[in-house]
Amino acid sequence: MVDRKSFDLDSYTERIQNSPCFICEMIAGRLEGNHVIYQDDAFIAFLNKYPVLYGYVLVAPIKHKEHVTGDFTVDEYLALQHAIYRTAEAVRKSVETERVYILSLGSQQGNRHVHWHIAPLPHDVPFKNQQLEALGVENGVLDIPDHEMQELAKLIRQNMDLTV
Ligand SMILES: [Zn+2]
C-alpha cells in the first residue's frame, strides 16, 4: 500500500499553462523529474509524474500533435495504437491490476500534446471508486520515491521488450 501526498491542482494548472510543452521538453531530454520508459522515432512512453494508480503510464507521439484523430492519418493512428497495446501489455505484466484503463484527455488550454493514459486499476477497488473516480487527484497522488519510480520504469521497459 503506497501512501498518498497532496496534489496542488492550482500550482499544477499555473505551471502547465505557462510552460513549454512538457512532452516536447522531455523528448528533448529535459526530464524535469519524469521517468522515460521507452522512446523511439515514433513514440515515447513515460511514467505519470502524478500517479493516482501504481504503474500509471502515458504514451505520446514524438511529433507534437494535438488532435486525437484529426492530426493523424489512419496508418499513423494505428501504429500508435500498436505502441499503446505494447505498453499496456507491459504495464499489465509489471503491476497487479484487475483492469487496465486507456484514455486520451488533454486540453487546448495547457496539455496540448496528445497523449494516452494507461492506468492500471488494482484488484478489489469498490465499484463506486472505479472508473473516473479512480483517476481524480482530489485525494492526492501516490507518494512513490524516485528510486522506486526508476525501478518501475525499468521493469515496464523490460516487459515491453518482450511484447510485440
Ligand atoms: Zn509537444
PDB file of N, CA and C in Angstrom, residues 43-119:
ATOM      1  N   PHE A  43       7.271   7.213 -30.891  1.00  0.00           N
ATOM      2  CA  PHE A  43       6.530   7.484 -29.658  1.00  0.00           C
ATOM      3  C   PHE A  43       7.415   7.440 -28.427  1.00  0.00           C
ATOM      4  N   ILE A  44       6.877   8.001 -27.362  1.00  0.00           N
ATOM      5  CA  ILE A  44       7.539   7.964 -26.062  1.00  0.00           C
ATOM      6  C   ILE A  44       6.539   7.430 -25.039  1.00  0.00           C
ATOM      7  N   ALA A  45       7.014   6.586 -24.141  1.00  0.00           N
ATOM      8  CA  ALA A  45       6.188   6.112 -23.021  1.00  0.00           C
ATOM      9  C   ALA A  45       6.913   6.519 -21.746  1.00  0.00           C
ATOM     10  N   PHE A  46       6.187   7.091 -20.807  1.00  0.00           N
ATOM     11  CA  PHE A  46       6.819   7.554 -19.563  1.00  0.00           C
ATOM     12  C   PHE A  46       5.846   7.415 -18.402  1.00  0.00           C
ATOM     13  N   LEU A  47       6.399   7.360 -17.203  1.00  0.00           N
ATOM     14  CA  LEU A  47       5.546   7.245 -16.018  1.00  0.00           C
ATOM     15  C   LEU A  47       4.841   8.579 -15.769  1.00  0.00           C
ATOM     16  N   ASN A  48       3.579   8.509 -15.427  1.00  0.00           N
ATOM     17  CA  ASN A  48       2.855   9.702 -14.980  1.00  0.00           C
ATOM     18  C   ASN A  48       3.568  10.241 -13.729  1.00  0.00           C
ATOM     19  N   LYS A  49       3.973  11.497 -13.797  1.00  0.00           N
ATOM     20  CA  LYS A  49       4.695  12.105 -12.667  1.00  0.00           C
ATOM     21  C   LYS A  49       3.781  12.268 -11.451  1.00  0.00           C
ATOM     22  N   TYR A  50       2.478  12.296 -11.693  1.00  0.00           N
ATOM     23  CA  TYR A  50       1.500  12.485 -10.610  1.00  0.00           C
ATOM     24  C   TYR A  50       0.530  11.306 -10.606  1.00  0.00           C
ATOM     25  N   PRO A  51       1.036  10.118 -10.258  1.00  0.00           N
ATOM     26  CA  PRO A  51       0.202   8.922 -10.416  1.00  0.00           C
ATOM     27  C   PRO A  51      -0.876   8.801  -9.334  1.00  0.00           C
ATOM     28  N   VAL A  52      -2.064   8.487  -9.760  1.00  0.00           N
ATOM     29  CA  VAL A  52      -3.106   8.146  -8.784  1.00  0.00           C
ATOM     30  C   VAL A  52      -3.255   6.628  -8.694  1.00  0.00           C
ATOM     31  N   LEU A  53      -2.662   5.916  -9.647  1.00  0.00           N
ATOM     32  CA  LEU A  53      -2.644   4.454  -9.601  1.00  0.00           C
ATOM     33  C   LEU A  53      -1.206   3.994  -9.821  1.00  0.00           C
ATOM     34  N   TYR A  54      -0.865   2.856  -9.248  1.00  0.00           N
ATOM     35  CA  TYR A  54       0.507   2.360  -9.319  1.00  0.00           C
ATOM     36  C   TYR A  54       0.768   1.752 -10.701  1.00  0.00           C
ATOM     37  N   GLY A  55       1.759   2.307 -11.402  1.00  0.00           N
ATOM     38  CA  GLY A  55       2.069   1.816 -12.748  1.00  0.00           C
ATOM     39  C   GLY A  55       1.383   2.621 -13.840  1.00  0.00           C
ATOM     40  N   TYR A  56       1.010   3.829 -13.500  1.00  0.00           N
ATOM     41  CA  TYR A  56       0.272   4.719 -14.421  1.00  0.00           C
ATOM     42  C   TYR A  56       1.241   5.293 -15.445  1.00  0.00           C
ATOM     43  N   VAL A  57       0.987   4.997 -16.715  1.00  0.00           N
ATOM     44  CA  VAL A  57       1.920   5.360 -17.794  1.00  0.00           C
ATOM     45  C   VAL A  57       1.211   6.253 -18.812  1.00  0.00           C
ATOM     46  N   LEU A  58       1.971   7.139 -19.427  1.00  0.00           N
ATOM     47  CA  LEU A  58       1.458   7.964 -20.520  1.00  0.00           C
ATOM     48  C   LEU A  58       2.245   7.646 -21.783  1.00  0.00           C
ATOM     49  N   VAL A  59       1.540   7.642 -22.899  1.00  0.00           N
ATOM     50  CA  VAL A  59       2.167   7.384 -24.209  1.00  0.00           C
ATOM     51  C   VAL A  59       1.821   8.538 -25.132  1.00  0.00           C
ATOM     52  N   ALA A  60       2.831   9.056 -25.842  1.00  0.00           N
ATOM     53  CA  ALA A  60       2.596  10.189 -26.742  1.00  0.00           C
ATOM     54  C   ALA A  60       3.423  10.023 -28.011  1.00  0.00           C
ATOM     55  N   PRO A  61       2.949  10.603 -29.123  1.00  0.00           N
ATOM     56  CA  PRO A  61       3.777  10.589 -30.330  1.00  0.00           C
ATOM     57  C   PRO A  61       4.965  11.529 -30.150  1.00  0.00           C
ATOM     58  N   ILE A  62       6.064  11.243 -30.834  1.00  0.00           N
ATOM     59  CA  ILE A  62       7.240  12.116 -30.762  1.00  0.00           C
ATOM     60  C   ILE A  62       6.912  13.492 -31.355  1.00  0.00           C
ATOM     61  N   LYS A  63       6.214  13.482 -32.486  1.00  0.00           N
ATOM     62  CA  LYS A  63       5.832  14.757 -33.103  1.00  0.00           C
ATOM     63  C   LYS A  63       4.757  15.420 -32.268  1.00  0.00           C
ATOM     64  N   HIS A  64       4.851  16.740 -32.133  1.00  0.00           N
ATOM     65  CA  HIS A  64       3.840  17.469 -31.368  1.00  0.00           C
ATOM     66  C   HIS A  64       2.536  17.519 -32.166  1.00  0.00           C
ATOM     67  N   LYS A  65       1.671  16.578 -31.891  1.00  0.00           N
ATOM     68  CA  LYS A  65       0.338  16.550 -32.491  1.00  0.00           C
ATOM     69  C   LYS A  65      -0.662  16.784 -31.379  1.00  0.00           C
ATOM     70  N   GLU A  66      -1.814  17.330 -31.736  1.00  0.00           N
ATOM     71  CA  GLU A  66      -2.762  17.707 -30.689  1.00  0.00           C
ATOM     72  C   GLU A  66      -4.091  16.961 -30.764  1.00  0.00           C
ATOM     73  N   HIS A  67      -4.594  16.759 -31.963  1.00  0.00           N
ATOM     74  CA  HIS A  67      -5.952  16.215 -32.057  1.00  0.00           C
ATOM     75  C   HIS A  67      -5.912  14.698 -32.194  1.00  0.00           C
ATOM     76  N   VAL A  68      -6.666  14.063 -31.331  1.00  0.00           N
ATOM     77  CA  VAL A  68      -6.510  12.630 -31.068  1.00  0.00           C
ATOM     78  C   VAL A  68      -6.694  11.779 -32.328  1.00  0.00           C
ATOM     79  N   THR A  69      -7.541  12.202 -33.228  1.00  0.00           N
ATOM     80  CA  THR A  69      -7.638  11.508 -34.520  1.00  0.00           C
ATOM     81  C   THR A  69      -7.285  12.471 -35.657  1.00  0.00           C
ATOM     82  N   GLY A  70      -7.660  13.740 -35.510  1.00  0.00           N
ATOM     83  CA  GLY A  70      -7.551  14.715 -36.597  1.00  0.00           C
ATOM     84  C   GLY A  70      -6.145  14.999 -37.067  1.00  0.00           C
ATOM     85  N   ASP A  71      -5.154  14.811 -36.227  1.00  0.00           N
ATOM     86  CA  ASP A  71      -3.768  15.106 -36.615  1.00  0.00           C
ATOM     87  C   ASP A  71      -3.020  13.875 -37.119  1.00  0.00           C
ATOM     88  N   PHE A  72      -3.739  12.771 -37.312  1.00  0.00           N
ATOM     89  CA  PHE A  72      -3.085  11.532 -37.744  1.00  0.00           C
ATOM     90  C   PHE A  72      -3.742  10.987 -39.012  1.00  0.00           C
ATOM     91  N   THR A  73      -2.930  10.380 -39.859  1.00  0.00           N
ATOM     92  CA  THR A  73      -3.523   9.527 -40.890  1.00  0.00           C
ATOM     93  C   THR A  73      -3.961   8.252 -40.170  1.00  0.00           C
ATOM     94  N   VAL A  74      -4.780   7.465 -40.814  1.00  0.00           N
ATOM     95  CA  VAL A  74      -5.237   6.240 -40.159  1.00  0.00           C
ATOM     96  C   VAL A  74      -4.043   5.313 -39.897  1.00  0.00           C
ATOM     97  N   ASP A  75      -3.075   5.288 -40.800  1.00  0.00           N
ATOM     98  CA  ASP A  75      -1.906   4.423 -40.589  1.00  0.00           C
ATOM     99  C   ASP A  75      -1.063   4.897 -39.399  1.00  0.00           C
ATOM    100  N   GLU A  76      -0.879   6.220 -39.297  1.00  0.00           N
ATOM    101  CA  GLU A  76      -0.137   6.755 -38.146  1.00  0.00           C
ATOM    102  C   GLU A  76      -0.874   6.433 -36.851  1.00  0.00           C
ATOM    103  N   TYR A  77      -2.189   6.582 -36.903  1.00  0.00           N
ATOM    104  CA  TYR A  77      -3.006   6.326 -35.712  1.00  0.00           C
ATOM    105  C   TYR A  77      -2.890   4.857 -35.285  1.00  0.00           C
ATOM    106  N   LEU A  78      -2.990   3.967 -36.259  1.00  0.00           N
ATOM    107  CA  LEU A  78      -2.927   2.538 -35.937  1.00  0.00           C
ATOM    108  C   LEU A  78      -1.538   2.144 -35.442  1.00  0.00           C
ATOM    109  N   ALA A  79      -0.499   2.764 -35.974  1.00  0.00           N
ATOM    110  CA  ALA A  79       0.859   2.482 -35.492  1.00  0.00           C
ATOM    111  C   ALA A  79       0.985   2.894 -34.027  1.00  0.00           C
ATOM    112  N   LEU A  80       0.396   4.023 -33.700  1.00  0.00           N
ATOM    113  CA  LEU A  80       0.453   4.479 -32.314  1.00  0.00           C
ATOM    114  C   LEU A  80      -0.371   3.564 -31.396  1.00  0.00           C
ATOM    115  N   GLN A  81      -1.486   3.080 -31.909  1.00  0.00           N
ATOM    116  CA  GLN A  81      -2.285   2.143 -31.103  1.00  0.00           C
ATOM    117  C   GLN A  81      -1.499   0.851 -30.847  1.00  0.00           C
ATOM    118  N   HIS A  82      -0.679   0.467 -31.788  1.00  0.00           N
ATOM    119  CA  HIS A  82       0.176  -0.704 -31.567  1.00  0.00           C
ATOM    120  C   HIS A  82       1.141  -0.432 -30.403  1.00  0.00           C
ATOM    121  N   ALA A  83       1.689   0.781 -30.397  1.00  0.00           N
ATOM    122  CA  ALA A  83       2.592   1.175 -29.298  1.00  0.00           C
ATOM    123  C   ALA A  83       1.839   1.171 -27.969  1.00  0.00           C
ATOM    124  N   ILE A  84       0.610   1.628 -27.995  1.00  0.00           N
ATOM    125  CA  ILE A  84      -0.199   1.676 -26.775  1.00  0.00           C
ATOM    126  C   ILE A  84      -0.524   0.247 -26.297  1.00  0.00           C
ATOM    127  N   TYR A  85      -0.806  -0.629 -27.246  1.00  0.00           N
ATOM    128  CA  TYR A  85      -1.043  -2.033 -26.908  1.00  0.00           C
ATOM    129  C   TYR A  85       0.182  -2.633 -26.217  1.00  0.00           C
ATOM    130  N   ARG A  86       1.348  -2.426 -26.839  1.00  0.00           N
ATOM    131  CA  ARG A  86       2.591  -2.966 -26.262  1.00  0.00           C
ATOM    132  C   ARG A  86       2.822  -2.432 -24.857  1.00  0.00           C
ATOM    133  N   THR A  87       2.599  -1.129 -24.703  1.00  0.00           N
ATOM    134  CA  THR A  87       2.842  -0.501 -23.406  1.00  0.00           C
ATOM    135  C   THR A  87       1.843  -1.030 -22.374  1.00  0.00           C
ATOM    136  N   ALA A  88       0.591  -1.132 -22.754  1.00  0.00           N
ATOM    137  CA  ALA A  88      -0.428  -1.603 -21.812  1.00  0.00           C
ATOM    138  C   ALA A  88      -0.158  -3.046 -21.402  1.00  0.00           C
ATOM    139  N   GLU A  89       0.277  -3.877 -22.351  1.00  0.00           N
ATOM    140  CA  GLU A  89       0.606  -5.263 -22.007  1.00  0.00           C
ATOM    141  C   GLU A  89       1.809  -5.311 -21.061  1.00  0.00           C
ATOM    142  N   ALA A  90       2.770  -4.424 -21.294  1.00  0.00           N
ATOM    143  CA  ALA A  90       3.938  -4.373 -20.406  1.00  0.00           C
ATOM    144  C   ALA A  90       3.528  -3.916 -19.006  1.00  0.00           C
ATOM    145  N   VAL A  91       2.618  -2.960 -18.927  1.00  0.00           N
ATOM    146  CA  VAL A  91       2.118  -2.498 -17.627  1.00  0.00           C
ATOM    147  C   VAL A  91       1.411  -3.659 -16.924  1.00  0.00           C
ATOM    148  N   ARG A  92       0.577  -4.378 -17.687  1.00  0.00           N
ATOM    149  CA  ARG A  92      -0.192  -5.493 -17.119  1.00  0.00           C
ATOM    150  C   ARG A  92       0.732  -6.571 -16.565  1.00  0.00           C
ATOM    151  N   LYS A  93       1.886  -6.763 -17.213  1.00  0.00           N
ATOM    152  CA  LYS A  93       2.833  -7.774 -16.740  1.00  0.00           C
ATOM    153  C   LYS A  93       3.670  -7.267 -15.567  1.00  0.00           C
ATOM    154  N   SER A  94       3.659  -5.955 -15.345  1.00  0.00           N
ATOM    155  CA  SER A  94       4.575  -5.357 -14.360  1.00  0.00           C
ATOM    156  C   SER A  94       3.918  -5.081 -13.019  1.00  0.00           C
ATOM    157  N   VAL A  95       2.625  -4.815 -13.012  1.00  0.00           N
ATOM    158  CA  VAL A  95       1.946  -4.474 -11.755  1.00  0.00           C
ATOM    159  C   VAL A  95       0.667  -5.304 -11.624  1.00  0.00           C
ATOM    160  N   GLU A  96       0.199  -5.434 -10.391  1.00  0.00           N
ATOM    161  CA  GLU A  96      -1.049  -6.145 -10.136  1.00  0.00           C
ATOM    162  C   GLU A  96      -2.208  -5.277 -10.614  1.00  0.00           C
ATOM    163  N   THR A  97      -3.000  -5.792 -11.522  1.00  0.00           N
ATOM    164  CA  THR A  97      -4.138  -4.998 -11.987  1.00  0.00           C
ATOM    165  C   THR A  97      -5.326  -5.886 -12.325  1.00  0.00           C
ATOM    166  N   GLU A  98      -6.498  -5.354 -12.015  1.00  0.00           N
ATOM    167  CA  GLU A  98      -7.731  -6.067 -12.312  1.00  0.00           C
ATOM    168  C   GLU A  98      -8.227  -5.697 -13.702  1.00  0.00           C
ATOM    169  N   ARG A  99      -7.884  -4.450 -14.109  1.00  0.00           N
ATOM    170  CA  ARG A  99      -8.368  -3.947 -15.394  1.00  0.00           C
ATOM    171  C   ARG A  99      -7.524  -2.737 -15.772  1.00  0.00           C
ATOM    172  N   VAL A 100      -7.108  -2.697 -17.042  1.00  0.00           N
ATOM    173  CA  VAL A 100      -6.297  -1.562 -17.499  1.00  0.00           C
ATOM    174  C   VAL A 100      -7.202  -0.555 -18.198  1.00  0.00           C
ATOM    175  N   TYR A 101      -7.121   0.682 -17.755  1.00  0.00           N
ATOM    176  CA  TYR A 101      -7.865   1.763 -18.417  1.00  0.00           C
ATOM    177  C   TYR A 101      -6.967   2.423 -19.457  1.00  0.00           C
ATOM    178  N   ILE A 102      -7.542   2.757 -20.609  1.00  0.00           N
ATOM    179  CA  ILE A 102      -6.815   3.525 -21.628  1.00  0.00           C
ATOM    180  C   ILE A 102      -7.704   4.674 -22.084  1.00  0.00           C
ATOM    181  N   LEU A 103      -7.177   5.882 -22.006  1.00  0.00           N
ATOM    182  CA  LEU A 103      -7.968   7.028 -22.451  1.00  0.00           C
ATOM    183  C   LEU A 103      -7.072   8.175 -22.893  1.00  0.00           C
ATOM    184  N   SER A 104      -7.637   9.047 -23.717  1.00  0.00           N
ATOM    185  CA  SER A 104      -6.919  10.249 -24.134  1.00  0.00           C
ATOM    186  C   SER A 104      -7.734  11.446 -23.692  1.00  0.00           C
ATOM    187  N   LEU A 105      -7.084  12.361 -22.970  1.00  0.00           N
ATOM    188  CA  LEU A 105      -7.757  13.574 -22.497  1.00  0.00           C
ATOM    189  C   LEU A 105      -7.018  14.760 -23.098  1.00  0.00           C
ATOM    190  N   GLY A 106      -6.369  15.570 -22.302  1.00  0.00           N
ATOM    191  CA  GLY A 106      -5.620  16.724 -22.808  1.00  0.00           C
ATOM    192  C   GLY A 106      -6.480  17.964 -22.870  1.00  0.00           C
ATOM    193  N   SER A 107      -5.840  19.082 -23.173  1.00  0.00           N
ATOM    194  CA  SER A 107      -6.559  20.362 -23.193  1.00  0.00           C
ATOM    195  C   SER A 107      -5.869  21.340 -24.127  1.00  0.00           C
ATOM    196  N   GLN A 108      -6.650  22.103 -24.869  1.00  0.00           N
ATOM    197  CA  GLN A 108      -6.094  23.180 -25.699  1.00  0.00           C
ATOM    198  C   GLN A 108      -5.647  24.347 -24.818  1.00  0.00           C
ATOM    199  N   GLN A 109      -5.944  24.285 -23.539  1.00  0.00           N
ATOM    200  CA  GLN A 109      -5.557  25.369 -22.624  1.00  0.00           C
ATOM    201  C   GLN A 109      -4.336  25.016 -21.785  1.00  0.00           C
ATOM    202  N   GLY A 110      -3.625  23.956 -22.169  1.00  0.00           N
ATOM    203  CA  GLY A 110      -2.450  23.664 -21.351  1.00  0.00           C
ATOM    204  C   GLY A 110      -1.766  22.353 -21.649  1.00  0.00           C
ATOM    205  N   ASN A 111      -2.536  21.295 -21.838  1.00  0.00           N
ATOM    206  CA  ASN A 111      -1.950  19.975 -22.090  1.00  0.00           C
ATOM    207  C   ASN A 111      -2.222  19.611 -23.539  1.00  0.00           C
ATOM    208  N   ARG A 112      -1.539  20.294 -24.458  1.00  0.00           N
ATOM    209  CA  ARG A 112      -1.955  20.200 -25.853  1.00  0.00           C
ATOM    210  C   ARG A 112      -1.414  18.965 -26.568  1.00  0.00           C
ATOM    211  N   HIS A 113      -0.219  18.556 -26.241  1.00  0.00           N
ATOM    212  CA  HIS A 113       0.418  17.424 -26.940  1.00  0.00           C
ATOM    213  C   HIS A 113      -0.380  16.155 -26.632  1.00  0.00           C
ATOM    214  N   VAL A 114      -0.959  15.590 -27.676  1.00  0.00           N
ATOM    215  CA  VAL A 114      -1.878  14.463 -27.449  1.00  0.00           C
ATOM    216  C   VAL A 114      -1.139  13.299 -26.778  1.00  0.00           C
ATOM    217  N   HIS A 115      -1.811  12.660 -25.853  1.00  0.00           N
ATOM    218  CA  HIS A 115      -1.214  11.532 -25.137  1.00  0.00           C
ATOM    219  C   HIS A 115      -2.312  10.601 -24.659  1.00  0.00           C
ATOM    220  N   TRP A 116      -1.914   9.369 -24.428  1.00  0.00           N
ATOM    221  CA  TRP A 116      -2.867   8.375 -23.931  1.00  0.00           C
ATOM    222  C   TRP A 116      -2.480   7.970 -22.514  1.00  0.00           C
ATOM    223  N   HIS A 117      -3.474   7.848 -21.673  1.00  0.00           N
ATOM    224  CA  HIS A 117      -3.281   7.380 -20.304  1.00  0.00           C
ATOM    225  C   HIS A 117      -3.449   5.868 -20.293  1.00  0.00           C
ATOM    226  N   ILE A 118      -2.500   5.188 -19.680  1.00  0.00           N
ATOM    227  CA  ILE A 118      -2.628   3.748 -19.452  1.00  0.00           C
ATOM    228  C   ILE A 118      -2.597   3.582 -17.938  1.00  0.00           C
ATOM    229  N   ALA A 119      -3.763   3.316 -17.378  1.00  0.00           N
ATOM    230  CA  ALA A 119      -3.919   3.397 -15.922  1.00  0.00           C
ATOM    231  C   ALA A 119      -4.422   2.061 -15.386  1.00  0.00           C
TER     232      ALA A 119
END
